[in-house]
mmCIF file of C-alpha atoms in Angstrom:
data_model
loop_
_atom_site.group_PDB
_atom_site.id
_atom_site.type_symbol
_atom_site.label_atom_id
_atom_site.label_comp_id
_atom_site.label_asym_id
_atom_site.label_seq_id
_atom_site.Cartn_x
_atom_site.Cartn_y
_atom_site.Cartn_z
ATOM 1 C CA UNK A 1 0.000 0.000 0.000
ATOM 2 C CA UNK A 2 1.453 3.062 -0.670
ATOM 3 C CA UNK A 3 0.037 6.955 -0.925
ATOM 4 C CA UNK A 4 -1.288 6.377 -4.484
ATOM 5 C CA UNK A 5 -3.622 3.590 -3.592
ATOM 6 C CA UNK A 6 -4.831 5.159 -0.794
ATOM 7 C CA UNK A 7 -6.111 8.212 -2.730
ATOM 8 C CA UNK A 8 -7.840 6.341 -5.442
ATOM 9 C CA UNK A 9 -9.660 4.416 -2.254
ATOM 10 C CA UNK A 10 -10.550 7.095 -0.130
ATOM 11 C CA UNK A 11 -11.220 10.106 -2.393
ATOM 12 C CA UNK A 12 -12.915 12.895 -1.317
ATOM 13 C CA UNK A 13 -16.392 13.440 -3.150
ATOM 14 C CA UNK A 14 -17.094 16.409 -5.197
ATOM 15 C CA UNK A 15 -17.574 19.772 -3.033
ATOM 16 C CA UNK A 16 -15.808 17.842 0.406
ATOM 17 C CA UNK A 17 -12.178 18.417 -1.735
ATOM 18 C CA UNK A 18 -12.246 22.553 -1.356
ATOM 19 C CA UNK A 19 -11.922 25.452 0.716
ATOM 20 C CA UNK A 20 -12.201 28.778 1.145
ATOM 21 C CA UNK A 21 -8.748 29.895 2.120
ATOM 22 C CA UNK A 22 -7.541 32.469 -0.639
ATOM 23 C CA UNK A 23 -4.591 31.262 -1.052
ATOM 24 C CA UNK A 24 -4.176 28.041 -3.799
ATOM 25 C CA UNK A 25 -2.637 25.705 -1.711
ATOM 26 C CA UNK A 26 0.304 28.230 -1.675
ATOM 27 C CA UNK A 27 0.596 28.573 1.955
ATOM 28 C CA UNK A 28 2.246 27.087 5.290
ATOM 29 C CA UNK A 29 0.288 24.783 6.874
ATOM 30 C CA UNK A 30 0.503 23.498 11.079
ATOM 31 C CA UNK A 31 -1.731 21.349 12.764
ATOM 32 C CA UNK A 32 -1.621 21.911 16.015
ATOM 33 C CA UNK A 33 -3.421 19.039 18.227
ATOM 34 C CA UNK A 34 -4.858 20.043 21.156
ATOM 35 C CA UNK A 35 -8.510 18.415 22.578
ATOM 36 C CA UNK A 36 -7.921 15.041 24.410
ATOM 37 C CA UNK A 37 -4.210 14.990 24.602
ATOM 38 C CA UNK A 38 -4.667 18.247 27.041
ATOM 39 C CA UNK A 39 -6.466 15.722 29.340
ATOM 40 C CA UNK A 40 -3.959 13.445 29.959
ATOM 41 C CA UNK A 41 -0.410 15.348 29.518
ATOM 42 C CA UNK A 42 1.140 12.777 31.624
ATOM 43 C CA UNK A 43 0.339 10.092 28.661
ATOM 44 C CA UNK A 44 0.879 12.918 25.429
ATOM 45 C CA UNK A 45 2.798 15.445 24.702
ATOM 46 C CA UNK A 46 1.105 18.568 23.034
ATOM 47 C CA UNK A 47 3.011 20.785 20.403
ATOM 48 C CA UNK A 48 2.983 24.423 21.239
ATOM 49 C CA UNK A 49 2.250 26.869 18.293
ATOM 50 C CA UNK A 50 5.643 28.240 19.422
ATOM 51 C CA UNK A 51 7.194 24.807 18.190
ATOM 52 C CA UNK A 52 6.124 25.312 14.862
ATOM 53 C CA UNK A 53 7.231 28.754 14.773
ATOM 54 C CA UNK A 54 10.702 27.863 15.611
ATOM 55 C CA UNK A 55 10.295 24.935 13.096
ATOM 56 C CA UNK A 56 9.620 26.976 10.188
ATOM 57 C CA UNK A 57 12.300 28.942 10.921
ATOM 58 C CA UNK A 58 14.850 26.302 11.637
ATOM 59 C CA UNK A 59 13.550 24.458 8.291
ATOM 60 C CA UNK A 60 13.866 27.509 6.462
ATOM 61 C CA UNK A 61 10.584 27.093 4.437
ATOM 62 C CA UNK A 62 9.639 29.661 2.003
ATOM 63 C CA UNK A 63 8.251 33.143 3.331
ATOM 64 C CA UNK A 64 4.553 32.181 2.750
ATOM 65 C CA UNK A 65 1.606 32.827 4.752
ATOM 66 C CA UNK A 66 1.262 30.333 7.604
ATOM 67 C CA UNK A 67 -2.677 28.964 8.433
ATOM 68 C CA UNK A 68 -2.532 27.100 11.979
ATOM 69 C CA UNK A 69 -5.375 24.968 12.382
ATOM 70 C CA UNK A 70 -6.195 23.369 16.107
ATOM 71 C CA UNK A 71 -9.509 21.557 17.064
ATOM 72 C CA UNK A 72 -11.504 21.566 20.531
ATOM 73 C CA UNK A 73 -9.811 25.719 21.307
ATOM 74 C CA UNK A 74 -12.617 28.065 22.249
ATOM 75 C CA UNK A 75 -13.823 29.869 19.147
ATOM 76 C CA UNK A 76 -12.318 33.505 20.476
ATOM 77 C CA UNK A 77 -9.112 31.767 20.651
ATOM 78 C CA UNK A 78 -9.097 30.611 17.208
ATOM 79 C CA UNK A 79 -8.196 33.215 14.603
ATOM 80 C CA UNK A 80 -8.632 31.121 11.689
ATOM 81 C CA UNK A 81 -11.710 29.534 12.256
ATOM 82 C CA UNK A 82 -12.901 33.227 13.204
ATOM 83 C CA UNK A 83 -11.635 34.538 10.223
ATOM 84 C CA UNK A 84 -12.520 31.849 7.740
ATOM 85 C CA UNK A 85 -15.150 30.233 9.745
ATOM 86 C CA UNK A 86 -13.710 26.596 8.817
ATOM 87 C CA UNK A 87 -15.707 23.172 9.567
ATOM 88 C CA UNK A 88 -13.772 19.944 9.769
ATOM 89 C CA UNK A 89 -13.765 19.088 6.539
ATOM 90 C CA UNK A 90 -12.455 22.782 5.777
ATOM 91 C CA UNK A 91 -10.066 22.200 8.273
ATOM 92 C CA UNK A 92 -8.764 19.007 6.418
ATOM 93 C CA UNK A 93 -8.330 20.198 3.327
ATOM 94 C CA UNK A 94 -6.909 23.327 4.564
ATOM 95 C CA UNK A 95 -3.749 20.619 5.548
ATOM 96 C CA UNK A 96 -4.168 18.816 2.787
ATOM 97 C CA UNK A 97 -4.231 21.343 0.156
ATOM 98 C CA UNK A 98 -1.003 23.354 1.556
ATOM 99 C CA UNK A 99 2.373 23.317 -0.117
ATOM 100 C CA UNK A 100 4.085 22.695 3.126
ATOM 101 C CA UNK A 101 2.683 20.880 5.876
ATOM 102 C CA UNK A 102 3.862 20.943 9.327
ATOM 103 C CA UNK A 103 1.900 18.295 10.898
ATOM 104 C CA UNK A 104 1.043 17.072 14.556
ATOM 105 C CA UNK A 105 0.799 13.566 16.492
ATOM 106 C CA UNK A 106 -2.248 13.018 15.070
ATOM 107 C CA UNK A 107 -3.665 10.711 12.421
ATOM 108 C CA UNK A 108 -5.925 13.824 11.003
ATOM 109 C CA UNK A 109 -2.904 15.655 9.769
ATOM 110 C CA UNK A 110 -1.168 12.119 8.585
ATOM 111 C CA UNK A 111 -4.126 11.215 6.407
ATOM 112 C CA UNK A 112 -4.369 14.983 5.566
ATOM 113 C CA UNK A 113 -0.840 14.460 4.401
ATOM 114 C CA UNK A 114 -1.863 10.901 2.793
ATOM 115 C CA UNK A 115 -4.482 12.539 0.584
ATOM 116 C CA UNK A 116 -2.646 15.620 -0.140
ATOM 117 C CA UNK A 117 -1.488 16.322 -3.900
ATOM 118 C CA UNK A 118 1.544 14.510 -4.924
ATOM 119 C CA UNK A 119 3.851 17.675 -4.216
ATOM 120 C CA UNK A 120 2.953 18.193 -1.159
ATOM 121 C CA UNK A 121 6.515 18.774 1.279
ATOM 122 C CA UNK A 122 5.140 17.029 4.791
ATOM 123 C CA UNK A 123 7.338 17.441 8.270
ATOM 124 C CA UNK A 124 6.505 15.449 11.482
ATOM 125 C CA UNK A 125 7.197 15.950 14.892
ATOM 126 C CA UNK A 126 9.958 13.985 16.506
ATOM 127 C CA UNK A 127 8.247 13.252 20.353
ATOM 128 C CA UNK A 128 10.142 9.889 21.082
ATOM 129 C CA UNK A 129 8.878 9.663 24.772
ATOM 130 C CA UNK A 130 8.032 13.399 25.700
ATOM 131 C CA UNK A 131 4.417 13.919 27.369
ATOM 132 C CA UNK A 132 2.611 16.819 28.667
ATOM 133 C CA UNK A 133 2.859 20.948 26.446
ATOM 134 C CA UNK A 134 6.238 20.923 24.218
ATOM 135 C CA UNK A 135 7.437 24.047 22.666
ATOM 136 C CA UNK A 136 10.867 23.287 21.909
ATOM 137 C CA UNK A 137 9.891 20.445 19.681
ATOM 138 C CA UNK A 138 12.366 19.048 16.410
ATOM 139 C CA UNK A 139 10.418 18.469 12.905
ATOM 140 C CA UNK A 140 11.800 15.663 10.410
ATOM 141 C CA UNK A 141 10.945 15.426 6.704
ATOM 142 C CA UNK A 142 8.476 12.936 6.173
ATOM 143 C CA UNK A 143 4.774 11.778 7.387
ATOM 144 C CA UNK A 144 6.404 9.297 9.974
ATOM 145 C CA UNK A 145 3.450 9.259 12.571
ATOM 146 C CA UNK A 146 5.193 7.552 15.799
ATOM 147 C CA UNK A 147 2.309 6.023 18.239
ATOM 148 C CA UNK A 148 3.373 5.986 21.494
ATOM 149 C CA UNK A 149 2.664 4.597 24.499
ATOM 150 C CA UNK A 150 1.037 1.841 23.312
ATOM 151 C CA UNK A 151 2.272 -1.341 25.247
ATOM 152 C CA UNK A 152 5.662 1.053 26.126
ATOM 153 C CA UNK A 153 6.323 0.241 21.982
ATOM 154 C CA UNK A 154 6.525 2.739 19.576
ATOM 155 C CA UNK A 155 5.366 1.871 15.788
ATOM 156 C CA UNK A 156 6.655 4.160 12.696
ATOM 157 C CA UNK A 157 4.238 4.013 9.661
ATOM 158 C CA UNK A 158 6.349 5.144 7.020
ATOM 159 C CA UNK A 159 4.994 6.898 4.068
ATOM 160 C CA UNK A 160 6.218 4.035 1.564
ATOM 161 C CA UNK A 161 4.711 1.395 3.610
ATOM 162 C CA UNK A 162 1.129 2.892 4.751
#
């Protein structure tokens, strides 16, 4: 199984593949996930938007506008979904459809990533065993989505093998 397959299973239907962001998929992309994992920071670690500002710059990706998209954050603390009053599936494409995408321990970003177009540059967080808020967090090329504390094992779906 590789990326290919998985987008001619699972794509989108007509009208669920858009959004209204202005900006043609040229645009930085960060998903920052928050909801659950704030419950229980002794079991996950959550990625501070402060991470992904150092990331960008450490990376050195392009001077583009940068959308940062979190789920379960009180609407007044959400700029984008203020200003673009995003759903879910608004939300998704809004990582899927970015040239750069800086994603989180989540599988919404990695499937965002999964069904993104083919050019799409993808960097994951590198937790290894770190729990509770992280802002000093390193980003690695690559939708390598590391489960963690599952049995004390940690799996690595690579993007080659899905």
């Amino acid at each position: 199984y590789n990326r290919t397959w998985c987008r001619k299973i699972f794509d989108l239907k007509e009208g669920y593949n858009t959004t209204n962001i202005p900006y043609d998929g040229n645009y930085i992309a960060c998903h920052l996930r928050h909801g659950d994992y704030q419950k229980y920071p002794n079991i996950y670690a959550t990625i501070g938007k402060e991470a992904y500002e150092n990331a960008i710059k450490e990376i050195n990706l392009p001077d583009l506008p940068i959308i940062f998209i979190q789920g379960n954050i009180p609407k007044e603390d959400y700029a984008t979904q203020e200003k673009y009053d995003t759903s879910f599936i608004d939300d998704f494409n809004i990582l899927r459809n970015a040239s750069f995408l800086l994603r989180a321990n989540s599988t919404f970003s990695w499937w965002a990533h999964v069904l993104s177009k083919e050019n799409q540059i993808v960097y994951s967080p590198v937790l290894d065993n770190l729990t509770g808020k992280q802002d000093n967090v390193k980003f690695e090329l690559g939708n390598h989505n590391k489960f963690t504390h599952i049995n004390k094992t940690t799996f690595y779906l690579h993007e080659d093998k899905i």
